[in-house]
PDB file of N, CA and C in Angstrom:
ATOM      1  N   MET A  10    -159.184 -43.757 -45.586  1.00 90.00           N
ATOM      2  CA  MET A  10    -158.258 -44.241 -46.669  1.00 90.00           C
ATOM      3  C   MET A  10    -157.191 -43.284 -46.999  1.00 90.00           C
ATOM      4  N   VAL A  11    -157.527 -41.980 -47.157  1.00 92.00           N
ATOM      5  CA  VAL A  11    -156.489 -41.002 -47.531  1.00 92.00           C
ATOM      6  C   VAL A  11    -155.538 -40.816 -46.309  1.00 92.00           C
ATOM      7  N   GLU A  12    -156.013 -40.823 -45.125  1.00 94.00           N
ATOM      8  CA  GLU A  12    -155.163 -40.712 -43.989  1.00 94.00           C
ATOM      9  C   GLU A  12    -154.256 -41.793 -43.912  1.00 94.00           C
ATOM     10  N   HIS A  13    -154.563 -43.038 -44.224  1.00 95.00           N
ATOM     11  CA  HIS A  13    -153.602 -44.157 -44.317  1.00 95.00           C
ATOM     12  C   HIS A  13    -152.556 -43.893 -45.372  1.00 95.00           C
ATOM     13  N   LEU A  14    -152.955 -43.410 -46.533  1.00 95.00           N
ATOM     14  CA  LEU A  14    -151.900 -43.067 -47.550  1.00 95.00           C
ATOM     15  C   LEU A  14    -151.048 -41.963 -47.159  1.00 95.00           C
ATOM     16  N   VAL A  15    -151.552 -40.974 -46.410  1.00 96.00           N
ATOM     17  CA  VAL A  15    -150.731 -39.864 -45.946  1.00 96.00           C
ATOM     18  C   VAL A  15    -149.683 -40.431 -44.839  1.00 96.00           C
ATOM     19  N   ARG A  16    -150.143 -41.279 -43.937  1.00 96.00           N
ATOM     20  CA  ARG A  16    -149.273 -41.901 -42.997  1.00 96.00           C
ATOM     21  C   ARG A  16    -148.155 -42.672 -43.638  1.00 96.00           C
ATOM     22  N   LYS A  17    -148.493 -43.407 -44.778  1.00 96.00           N
ATOM     23  CA  LYS A  17    -147.482 -44.109 -45.525  1.00 96.00           C
ATOM     24  C   LYS A  17    -146.640 -43.237 -46.440  1.00 96.00           C
ATOM     25  N   ARG A  18    -146.909 -41.964 -46.431  1.00 96.00           N
ATOM     26  CA  ARG A  18    -146.178 -40.955 -47.245  1.00 96.00           C
ATOM     27  C   ARG A  18    -146.238 -41.272 -48.794  1.00 96.00           C
ATOM     28  N   LEU A  19    -147.470 -41.738 -49.139  1.00 95.00           N
ATOM     29  CA  LEU A  19    -147.714 -41.979 -50.593  1.00 95.00           C
ATOM     30  C   LEU A  19    -148.467 -40.831 -51.205  1.00 95.00           C
ATOM     31  N   VAL A  20    -149.158 -40.100 -50.451  1.00 96.00           N
ATOM     32  CA  VAL A  20    -149.870 -38.891 -50.905  1.00 96.00           C
ATOM     33  C   VAL A  20    -149.641 -37.718 -49.839  1.00 96.00           C
ATOM     34  N   ARG A  21    -149.961 -36.582 -50.310  1.00 96.00           N
ATOM     35  CA  ARG A  21    -149.828 -35.393 -49.407  1.00 96.00           C
ATOM     36  C   ARG A  21    -151.124 -34.554 -49.654  1.00 96.00           C
ATOM     37  N   ARG A  22    -151.518 -33.885 -48.592  1.00 96.00           N
ATOM     38  CA  ARG A  22    -152.703 -33.025 -48.723  1.00 96.00           C
ATOM     39  C   ARG A  22    -152.177 -31.645 -48.907  1.00 96.00           C
ATOM     40  N   VAL A  23    -152.919 -30.836 -49.793  1.00 95.00           N
ATOM     41  CA  VAL A  23    -152.484 -29.590 -50.069  1.00 95.00           C
ATOM     42  C   VAL A  23    -153.754 -28.660 -49.954  1.00 95.00           C
ATOM     43  N   PRO A  24    -153.744 -27.816 -48.927  1.00 95.00           N
ATOM     44  CA  PRO A  24    -154.912 -26.946 -48.761  1.00 95.00           C
ATOM     45  C   PRO A  24    -155.063 -25.965 -49.962  1.00 95.00           C
ATOM     46  N   SER A  25    -156.317 -25.681 -50.231  1.00 93.00           N
ATOM     47  CA  SER A  25    -156.560 -24.763 -51.417  1.00 93.00           C
ATOM     48  C   SER A  25    -156.301 -23.373 -50.901  1.00 93.00           C
ATOM     49  N   ALA A  26    -155.700 -22.560 -51.750  1.00 93.00           N
ATOM     50  CA  ALA A  26    -155.356 -21.129 -51.490  1.00 93.00           C
ATOM     51  C   ALA A  26    -156.592 -20.290 -51.589  1.00 93.00           C
ATOM     52  N   HIS A  27    -157.662 -20.841 -52.325  1.00 94.00           N
ATOM     53  CA  HIS A  27    -158.794 -20.047 -52.548  1.00 94.00           C
ATOM     54  C   HIS A  27    -160.086 -20.509 -51.784  1.00 94.00           C
ATOM     55  N   ASP A  28    -160.051 -21.678 -51.192  1.00 95.00           N
ATOM     56  CA  ASP A  28    -161.211 -22.141 -50.531  1.00 95.00           C
ATOM     57  C   ASP A  28    -160.830 -23.001 -49.284  1.00 95.00           C
ATOM     58  N   ARG A  29    -160.975 -22.532 -48.126  1.00 92.00           N
ATOM     59  CA  ARG A  29    -160.581 -23.207 -46.931  1.00 92.00           C
ATOM     60  C   ARG A  29    -161.343 -24.593 -46.780  1.00 92.00           C
ATOM     61  N   ARG A  30    -162.394 -24.834 -47.426  1.00 95.00           N
ATOM     62  CA  ARG A  30    -163.078 -26.117 -47.324  1.00 95.00           C
ATOM     63  C   ARG A  30    -162.506 -27.176 -48.268  1.00 95.00           C
ATOM     64  N   THR A  31    -161.593 -26.714 -49.092  1.00 95.00           N
ATOM     65  CA  THR A  31    -161.030 -27.685 -50.122  1.00 95.00           C
ATOM     66  C   THR A  31    -159.653 -28.101 -49.744  1.00 95.00           C
ATOM     67  N   VAL A  32    -159.346 -29.315 -49.846  1.00 95.00           N
ATOM     68  CA  VAL A  32    -157.991 -29.884 -49.730  1.00 95.00           C
ATOM     69  C   VAL A  32    -157.826 -30.826 -50.840  1.00 95.00           C
ATOM     70  N   LYS A  33    -156.690 -30.568 -51.618  1.00 95.00           N
ATOM     71  CA  LYS A  33    -156.336 -31.512 -52.710  1.00 95.00           C
ATOM     72  C   LYS A  33    -155.410 -32.505 -52.239  1.00 95.00           C
ATOM     73  N   VAL A  34    -155.487 -33.629 -52.817  1.00 95.00           N
ATOM     74  CA  VAL A  34    -154.586 -34.774 -52.511  1.00 95.00           C
ATOM     75  C   VAL A  34    -153.679 -35.033 -53.697  1.00 95.00           C
ATOM     76  N   HIS A  35    -152.404 -35.006 -53.467  1.00 95.00           N
ATOM     77  CA  HIS A  35    -151.456 -35.206 -54.550  1.00 95.00           C
ATOM     78  C   HIS A  35    -150.562 -36.424 -54.222  1.00 95.00           C
ATOM     79  N   LEU A  36    -150.166 -37.146 -55.269  1.00 94.00           N
ATOM     80  CA  LEU A  36    -149.204 -38.232 -55.078  1.00 94.00           C
ATOM     81  C   LEU A  36    -147.846 -37.650 -54.682  1.00 94.00           C
ATOM     82  N   ALA A  37    -147.275 -38.234 -53.602  1.00 96.00           N
ATOM     83  CA  ALA A  37    -145.916 -37.910 -53.200  1.00 96.00           C
ATOM     84  C   ALA A  37    -144.943 -38.664 -54.198  1.00 96.00           C
ATOM     85  N   GLU A  38    -143.684 -38.303 -54.108  1.00 96.00           N
ATOM     86  CA  GLU A  38    -142.692 -38.958 -54.912  1.00 96.00           C
ATOM     87  C   GLU A  38    -142.759 -40.477 -54.760  1.00 96.00           C
ATOM     88  N   SER A  39    -142.924 -40.893 -53.468  1.00 95.00           N
ATOM     89  CA  SER A  39    -142.902 -42.337 -53.242  1.00 95.00           C
ATOM     90  C   SER A  39    -144.214 -42.943 -53.785  1.00 95.00           C
ATOM     91  N   GLY A  40    -145.321 -42.210 -53.875  1.00 94.00           N
ATOM     92  CA  GLY A  40    -146.568 -42.654 -54.464  1.00 94.00           C
ATOM     93  C   GLY A  40    -146.374 -42.797 -56.011  1.00 94.00           C
ATOM     94  N   HIS A  41    -145.720 -41.833 -56.613  1.00 93.00           N
ATOM     95  CA  HIS A  41    -145.442 -41.961 -58.051  1.00 93.00           C
ATOM     96  C   HIS A  41    -144.601 -43.166 -58.297  1.00 93.00           C
ATOM     97  N   HIS A  42    -143.654 -43.461 -57.465  1.00 94.00           N
ATOM     98  CA  HIS A  42    -142.771 -44.616 -57.601  1.00 94.00           C
ATOM     99  C   HIS A  42    -143.569 -45.846 -57.530  1.00 94.00           C
ATOM    100  N   LEU A  43    -144.403 -45.974 -56.488  1.00 94.00           N
ATOM    101  CA  LEU A  43    -145.250 -47.140 -56.355  1.00 94.00           C
ATOM    102  C   LEU A  43    -146.236 -47.413 -57.509  1.00 94.00           C
ATOM    103  N   VAL A  44    -146.886 -46.328 -58.001  1.00 91.00           N
ATOM    104  CA  VAL A  44    -147.729 -46.479 -59.112  1.00 91.00           C
ATOM    105  C   VAL A  44    -146.960 -46.959 -60.341  1.00 91.00           C
ATOM    106  N   GLY A  45    -145.692 -46.477 -60.549  1.00 90.00           N
ATOM    107  CA  GLY A  45    -144.895 -46.981 -61.602  1.00 90.00           C
ATOM    108  C   GLY A  45    -144.596 -48.401 -61.510  1.00 90.00           C
ATOM    109  N   LEU A  46    -144.265 -48.869 -60.264  1.00 92.00           N
ATOM    110  CA  LEU A  46    -143.951 -50.347 -60.054  1.00 92.00           C
ATOM    111  C   LEU A  46    -145.224 -51.206 -60.421  1.00 92.00           C
ATOM    112  N   VAL A  47    -146.371 -50.753 -59.882  1.00 91.00           N
ATOM    113  CA  VAL A  47    -147.596 -51.533 -60.054  1.00 91.00           C
ATOM    114  C   VAL A  47    -147.951 -51.587 -61.553  1.00 91.00           C
ATOM    115  N   THR A  48    -147.791 -50.455 -62.262  1.00 88.00           N
ATOM    116  CA  THR A  48    -148.043 -50.376 -63.673  1.00 88.00           C
ATOM    117  C   THR A  48    -147.148 -51.314 -64.417  1.00 88.00           C
ATOM    118  N   ASP A  49    -145.904 -51.339 -64.075  1.00 88.00           N
ATOM    119  CA  ASP A  49    -144.969 -52.249 -64.821  1.00 88.00           C
ATOM    120  C   ASP A  49    -145.323 -53.711 -64.568  1.00 88.00           C
ATOM    121  N   ARG A  50    -145.641 -54.028 -63.305  1.00 89.00           N
ATOM    122  CA  ARG A  50    -145.965 -55.466 -63.017  1.00 89.00           C
ATOM    123  C   ARG A  50    -147.294 -55.848 -63.661  1.00 89.00           C
ATOM    124  N   ARG A  51    -148.264 -54.885 -63.719  1.00 84.00           N
ATOM    125  CA  ARG A  51    -149.548 -55.231 -64.384  1.00 84.00           C
ATOM    126  C   ARG A  51    -149.323 -55.396 -65.900  1.00 84.00           C
ATOM    127  N   ARG A  52    -148.447 -54.590 -66.518  1.00 83.00           N
ATOM    128  CA  ARG A  52    -148.160 -54.716 -67.899  1.00 83.00           C
ATOM    129  C   ARG A  52    -147.565 -56.052 -68.221  1.00 83.00           C
ATOM    130  N   VAL A  53    -146.623 -56.543 -67.318  1.00 86.00           N
ATOM    131  CA  VAL A  53    -145.951 -57.849 -67.601  1.00 86.00           C
ATOM    132  C   VAL A  53    -147.057 -58.965 -67.409  1.00 86.00           C
ATOM    133  N   GLU A  54    -147.910 -58.839 -66.383  1.00 85.00           N
ATOM    134  CA  GLU A  54    -148.936 -59.838 -66.176  1.00 85.00           C
ATOM    135  C   GLU A  54    -149.924 -59.948 -67.368  1.00 85.00           C
ATOM    136  N   ILE A  55    -150.312 -58.769 -67.914  1.00 80.00           N
ATOM    137  CA  ILE A  55    -151.195 -58.699 -69.042  1.00 80.00           C
ATOM    138  C   ILE A  55    -150.586 -59.339 -70.314  1.00 80.00           C
ATOM    139  N   GLU A  56    -149.292 -59.004 -70.512  1.00 81.00           N
ATOM    140  CA  GLU A  56    -148.494 -59.577 -71.600  1.00 81.00           C
ATOM    141  C   GLU A  56    -148.512 -61.126 -71.505  1.00 81.00           C
ATOM    142  N   CYS A  57    -148.319 -61.591 -70.305  1.00 82.00           N
ATOM    143  CA  CYS A  57    -148.235 -63.076 -70.066  1.00 82.00           C
ATOM    144  C   CYS A  57    -149.663 -63.729 -70.397  1.00 82.00           C
ATOM    145  N   ILE A  58    -150.692 -62.983 -70.058  1.00 80.00           N
ATOM    146  CA  ILE A  58    -152.103 -63.469 -70.247  1.00 80.00           C
ATOM    147  C   ILE A  58    -152.392 -63.486 -71.746  1.00 80.00           C
ATOM    148  N   LEU A  59    -151.985 -62.437 -72.490  1.00 79.00           N
ATOM    149  CA  LEU A  59    -152.188 -62.322 -73.846  1.00 79.00           C
ATOM    150  C   LEU A  59    -151.387 -63.360 -74.674  1.00 79.00           C
ATOM    151  N   GLU A  60    -150.281 -63.754 -74.159  1.00 81.00           N
ATOM    152  CA  GLU A  60    -149.528 -64.815 -74.854  1.00 81.00           C
ATOM    153  C   GLU A  60    -150.330 -66.110 -74.951  1.00 81.00           C
ATOM    154  N   HIS A  61    -151.130 -66.321 -73.889  1.00 79.00           N
ATOM    155  CA  HIS A  61    -151.967 -67.603 -73.715  1.00 79.00           C
ATOM    156  C   HIS A  61    -153.298 -67.464 -74.496  1.00 79.00           C
ATOM    157  N   LEU A  62    -153.669 -66.337 -74.956  1.00 78.00           N
ATOM    158  CA  LEU A  62    -154.853 -66.167 -75.744  1.00 78.00           C
ATOM    159  C   LEU A  62    -154.714 -66.645 -77.170  1.00 78.00           C
ATOM    160  N   PRO A  63    -155.754 -67.223 -77.728  1.00 78.00           N
ATOM    161  CA  PRO A  63    -155.671 -67.513 -79.178  1.00 78.00           C
ATOM    162  C   PRO A  63    -155.721 -66.184 -79.929  1.00 78.00           C
ATOM    163  N   ALA A  64    -155.221 -66.243 -81.176  1.00 80.00           N
ATOM    164  CA  ALA A  64    -155.146 -65.080 -81.985  1.00 80.00           C
ATOM    165  C   ALA A  64    -156.360 -64.199 -82.019  1.00 80.00           C
ATOM    166  N   ARG A  65    -157.621 -64.846 -82.051  1.00 76.00           N
ATOM    167  CA  ARG A  65    -158.849 -64.178 -82.055  1.00 76.00           C
ATOM    168  C   ARG A  65    -159.083 -63.313 -80.756  1.00 76.00           C
ATOM    169  N   GLY A  66    -158.752 -63.961 -79.632  1.00 73.00           N
ATOM    170  CA  GLY A  66    -158.881 -63.262 -78.386  1.00 73.00           C
ATOM    171  C   GLY A  66    -157.918 -62.073 -78.307  1.00 73.00           C
ATOM    172  N   ARG A  67    -156.720 -62.164 -78.777  1.00 75.00           N
ATOM    173  CA  ARG A  67    -155.761 -61.105 -78.755  1.00 75.00           C
ATOM    174  C   ARG A  67    -156.313 -59.944 -79.611  1.00 75.00           C
ATOM    175  N   ASP A  68    -156.907 -60.345 -80.739  1.00 75.00           N
ATOM    176  CA  ASP A  68    -157.497 -59.312 -81.672  1.00 75.00           C
ATOM    177  C   ASP A  68    -158.608 -58.586 -80.952  1.00 75.00           C
ATOM    178  N   GLN A  69    -159.450 -59.315 -80.157  1.00 72.00           N
ATOM    179  CA  GLN A  69    -160.562 -58.719 -79.495  1.00 72.00           C
ATOM    180  C   GLN A  69    -160.008 -57.724 -78.387  1.00 72.00           C
ATOM    181  N   VAL A  70    -158.953 -58.098 -77.710  1.00 70.00           N
ATOM    182  CA  VAL A  70    -158.438 -57.181 -76.697  1.00 70.00           C
ATOM    183  C   VAL A  70    -157.809 -55.981 -77.369  1.00 70.00           C
ATOM    184  N   ALA A  71    -157.121 -56.169 -78.477  1.00 68.00           N
ATOM    185  CA  ALA A  71    -156.572 -55.057 -79.180  1.00 68.00           C
ATOM    186  C   ALA A  71    -157.636 -54.033 -79.715  1.00 68.00           C
ATOM    187  N   ALA A  72    -158.660 -54.583 -80.199  1.00 68.00           N
ATOM    188  CA  ALA A  72    -159.827 -53.801 -80.767  1.00 68.00           C
ATOM    189  C   ALA A  72    -160.500 -53.014 -79.559  1.00 68.00           C
ATOM    190  N   ALA A  73    -160.609 -53.683 -78.410  1.00 62.00           N
ATOM    191  CA  ALA A  73    -161.239 -53.005 -77.305  1.00 62.00           C
ATOM    192  C   ALA A  73    -160.371 -51.909 -76.735  1.00 62.00           C
ATOM    193  N   ARG A  74    -159.113 -52.171 -76.843  1.00 61.00           N
ATOM    194  CA  ARG A  74    -158.106 -51.128 -76.333  1.00 61.00           C
ATOM    195  C   ARG A  74    -158.220 -49.865 -77.011  1.00 61.00           C
ATOM    196  N   GLY A  75    -158.397 -49.912 -78.322  1.00 57.00           N
ATOM    197  CA  GLY A  75    -158.508 -48.724 -79.102  1.00 57.00           C
ATOM    198  C   GLY A  75    -157.267 -47.989 -79.166  1.00 57.00           C
ATOM    199  N   PRO A  76    -157.237 -46.795 -79.889  1.00 58.00           N
ATOM    200  CA  PRO A  76    -156.027 -46.100 -80.112  1.00 58.00           C
ATOM    201  C   PRO A  76    -155.646 -45.196 -78.935  1.00 58.00           C
ATOM    202  N   SER A  77    -156.449 -44.975 -77.910  1.00 56.00           N
ATOM    203  CA  SER A  77    -156.230 -44.169 -76.833  1.00 56.00           C
ATOM    204  C   SER A  77    -155.862 -44.969 -75.538  1.00 56.00           C
ATOM    205  N   PRO A  78    -154.727 -44.788 -74.898  1.00 55.00           N
ATOM    206  CA  PRO A  78    -154.414 -45.507 -73.673  1.00 55.00           C
ATOM    207  C   PRO A  78    -155.346 -45.098 -72.560  1.00 55.00           C
ATOM    208  N   ARG A  79    -155.952 -43.933 -72.670  1.00 56.00           N
ATOM    209  CA  ARG A  79    -156.959 -43.523 -71.608  1.00 56.00           C
ATOM    210  C   ARG A  79    -158.311 -44.095 -71.768  1.00 56.00           C
ATOM    211  N   ARG A  80    -158.577 -44.670 -72.921  1.00 54.00           N
ATOM    212  CA  ARG A  80    -159.953 -45.346 -73.130  1.00 54.00           C
ATOM    213  C   ARG A  80    -159.980 -46.680 -72.371  1.00 54.00           C
ATOM    214  N   PRO A  81    -160.951 -46.858 -71.609  1.00 54.00           N
ATOM    215  CA  PRO A  81    -161.065 -48.214 -70.963  1.00 54.00           C
ATOM    216  C   PRO A  81    -161.298 -49.321 -71.914  1.00 54.00           C
ATOM    217  N   ALA A  82    -160.683 -50.439 -71.717  1.00 54.00           N
ATOM    218  CA  ALA A  82    -160.959 -51.611 -72.566  1.00 54.00           C
ATOM    219  C   ALA A  82    -162.269 -52.284 -72.268  1.00 54.00           C
ATOM    220  N   VAL A  83    -163.101 -52.403 -73.187  1.00 54.00           N
ATOM    221  CA  VAL A  83    -164.397 -53.078 -72.947  1.00 54.00           C
ATOM    222  C   VAL A  83    -164.445 -54.341 -73.891  1.00 54.00           C
ATOM    223  N   LEU A  84    -164.427 -55.457 -73.373  1.00 56.00           N
ATOM    224  CA  LEU A  84    -164.502 -56.724 -74.141  1.00 56.00           C
ATOM    225  C   LEU A  84    -165.860 -57.225 -74.163  1.00 56.00           C
ATOM    226  N   ARG A  85    -166.240 -57.858 -75.327  1.00 56.00           N
ATOM    227  CA  ARG A  85    -167.464 -58.498 -75.411  1.00 56.00           C
ATOM    228  C   ARG A  85    -167.456 -59.766 -74.560  1.00 56.00           C
ATOM    229  N   ARG A  86    -168.647 -60.327 -74.265  1.00 56.00           N
ATOM    230  CA  ARG A  86    -168.675 -61.476 -73.368  1.00 56.00           C
ATOM    231  C   ARG A  86    -167.623 -62.627 -73.678  1.00 56.00           C
ATOM    232  N   GLY A  87    -167.534 -62.966 -75.088  1.00 59.00           N
ATOM    233  CA  GLY A  87    -166.635 -63.969 -75.426  1.00 59.00           C
ATOM    234  C   GLY A  87    -165.189 -63.543 -75.212  1.00 59.00           C
ATOM    235  N   GLY A  88    -164.849 -62.302 -75.427  1.00 62.00           N
ATOM    236  CA  GLY A  88    -163.458 -61.808 -75.218  1.00 62.00           C
ATOM    237  C   GLY A  88    -163.133 -61.828 -73.775  1.00 62.00           C
ATOM    238  N   ARG A  89    -164.110 -61.405 -72.917  1.00 64.00           N
ATOM    239  CA  ARG A  89    -163.763 -61.457 -71.409  1.00 64.00           C
ATOM    240  C   ARG A  89    -163.594 -62.937 -70.942  1.00 64.00           C
ATOM    241  N   ARG A  90    -164.391 -63.816 -71.492  1.00 68.00           N
ATOM    242  CA  ARG A  90    -164.232 -65.206 -71.062  1.00 68.00           C
ATOM    243  C   ARG A  90    -162.873 -65.743 -71.445  1.00 68.00           C
ATOM    244  N   SER A  91    -162.444 -65.420 -72.673  1.00 67.00           N
ATOM    245  CA  SER A  91    -161.169 -65.876 -73.224  1.00 67.00           C
ATOM    246  C   SER A  91    -160.047 -65.336 -72.356  1.00 67.00           C
ATOM    247  N   PHE A  92    -160.157 -64.014 -72.079  1.00 67.00           N
ATOM    248  CA  PHE A  92    -159.072 -63.412 -71.214  1.00 67.00           C
ATOM    249  C   PHE A  92    -159.060 -64.002 -69.861  1.00 67.00           C
ATOM    250  N   ALA A  93    -160.222 -64.298 -69.231  1.00 70.00           N
ATOM    251  CA  ALA A  93    -160.274 -64.857 -67.978  1.00 70.00           C
ATOM    252  C   ALA A  93    -159.659 -66.265 -67.913  1.00 70.00           C
ATOM    253  N   GLU A  94    -159.986 -66.987 -68.936  1.00 69.00           N
ATOM    254  CA  GLU A  94    -159.502 -68.407 -69.083  1.00 69.00           C
ATOM    255  C   GLU A  94    -157.941 -68.386 -69.226  1.00 69.00           C
ATOM    256  N   ALA A  95    -157.431 -67.410 -70.040  1.00 68.00           N
ATOM    257  CA  ALA A  95    -156.001 -67.358 -70.229  1.00 68.00           C
ATOM    258  C   ALA A  95    -155.277 -66.893 -68.966  1.00 68.00           C
ATOM    259  N   ALA A  96    -156.019 -66.140 -68.149  1.00 68.00           N
ATOM    260  CA  ALA A  96    -155.474 -65.666 -66.808  1.00 68.00           C
ATOM    261  C   ALA A  96    -155.467 -66.779 -65.807  1.00 68.00           C
ATOM    262  N   GLY A  97    -156.159 -67.911 -66.087  1.00 69.00           N
ATOM    263  CA  GLY A  97    -156.252 -69.009 -65.142  1.00 69.00           C
ATOM    264  C   GLY A  97    -157.416 -68.863 -64.214  1.00 69.00           C
ATOM    265  N   GLU A  98    -158.363 -68.015 -64.511  1.00 67.00           N
ATOM    266  CA  GLU A  98    -159.575 -67.853 -63.588  1.00 67.00           C
ATOM    267  C   GLU A  98    -160.568 -68.872 -64.019  1.00 67.00           C
ATOM    268  N   SER A  99    -161.254 -69.497 -63.082  1.00 61.00           N
ATOM    269  CA  SER A  99    -162.302 -70.440 -63.375  1.00 61.00           C
ATOM    270  C   SER A  99    -163.656 -69.644 -63.457  1.00 61.00           C
ATOM    271  N   PRO A 100    -164.595 -70.149 -64.320  1.00 57.00           N
ATOM    272  CA  PRO A 100    -165.887 -69.619 -64.350  1.00 57.00           C
ATOM    273  C   PRO A 100    -166.628 -69.474 -62.993  1.00 57.00           C
ATOM    274  N   VAL A 101    -166.397 -70.583 -62.131  1.00 54.00           N
ATOM    275  CA  VAL A 101    -166.970 -70.627 -60.818  1.00 54.00           C
ATOM    276  C   VAL A 101    -166.400 -69.496 -59.975  1.00 54.00           C
ATOM    277  N   GLN A 102    -165.102 -69.327 -60.019  1.00 50.00           N
ATOM    278  CA  GLN A 102    -164.505 -68.227 -59.204  1.00 50.00           C
ATOM    279  C   GLN A 102    -165.077 -66.942 -59.669  1.00 50.00           C
ATOM    280  N   ASN A 103    -165.299 -66.671 -60.960  1.00 49.00           N
ATOM    281  CA  ASN A 103    -165.737 -65.396 -61.399  1.00 49.00           C
ATOM    282  C   ASN A 103    -167.217 -65.207 -61.020  1.00 49.00           C
ATOM    283  N   ARG A 104    -168.036 -66.238 -61.030  1.00 53.00           N
ATOM    284  CA  ARG A 104    -169.423 -66.022 -60.630  1.00 53.00           C
ATOM    285  C   ARG A 104    -169.517 -65.771 -59.108  1.00 53.00           C
ATOM    286  N   ALA A 105    -168.585 -66.407 -58.357  1.00 51.00           N
ATOM    287  CA  ALA A 105    -168.676 -66.206 -56.908  1.00 51.00           C
ATOM    288  C   ALA A 105    -168.269 -64.728 -56.592  1.00 51.00           C
ATOM    289  N   LEU A 106    -167.539 -64.117 -57.481  1.00 52.00           N
ATOM    290  CA  LEU A 106    -167.159 -62.685 -57.247  1.00 52.00           C
ATOM    291  C   LEU A 106    -168.182 -61.727 -57.780  1.00 52.00           C
ATOM    292  N   GLY A 107    -169.230 -62.306 -58.513  1.00 53.00           N
ATOM    293  CA  GLY A 107    -170.236 -61.437 -59.078  1.00 53.00           C
ATOM    294  C   GLY A 107    -169.919 -60.889 -60.372  1.00 53.00           C
ATOM    295  N   TRP A 108    -168.865 -61.466 -61.102  1.00 50.00           N
ATOM    296  CA  TRP A 108    -168.495 -61.080 -62.456  1.00 50.00           C
ATOM    297  C   TRP A 108    -169.267 -61.827 -63.446  1.00 50.00           C
ATOM    298  N   ASP A 109    -169.867 -61.162 -64.389  1.00 49.00           N
ATOM    299  CA  ASP A 109    -170.618 -61.907 -65.436  1.00 49.00           C
ATOM    300  C   ASP A 109    -169.712 -61.955 -66.668  1.00 49.00           C
ATOM    301  N   LEU A 110    -169.045 -63.083 -66.825  1.00 41.00           N
ATOM    302  CA  LEU A 110    -168.147 -63.233 -67.955  1.00 41.00           C
ATOM    303  C   LEU A 110    -168.852 -64.041 -69.030  1.00 41.00           C
TER     304      LEU A 110
END
């Protein structure tokens, strides 16, 4: 996987100055650019989904989000189901993927 990203010039390997066994992997400038594009698109998609949620569902998402952007959102079963429905996902599709909504 890393080799593929290196060939695409999205990451670069940086050997450790202190330990020959260690190689760090850093995002290259093009990798940072791609992460920014994906993040922006994801944000737009999430905003579109939230617009289709009833007010209670939006409140659940906001409460799960918490004050820290680094904290992963954890929705209760009803909130996950509402979010999935607003995203246009069917319950059958979710079960086929092994997702318990």
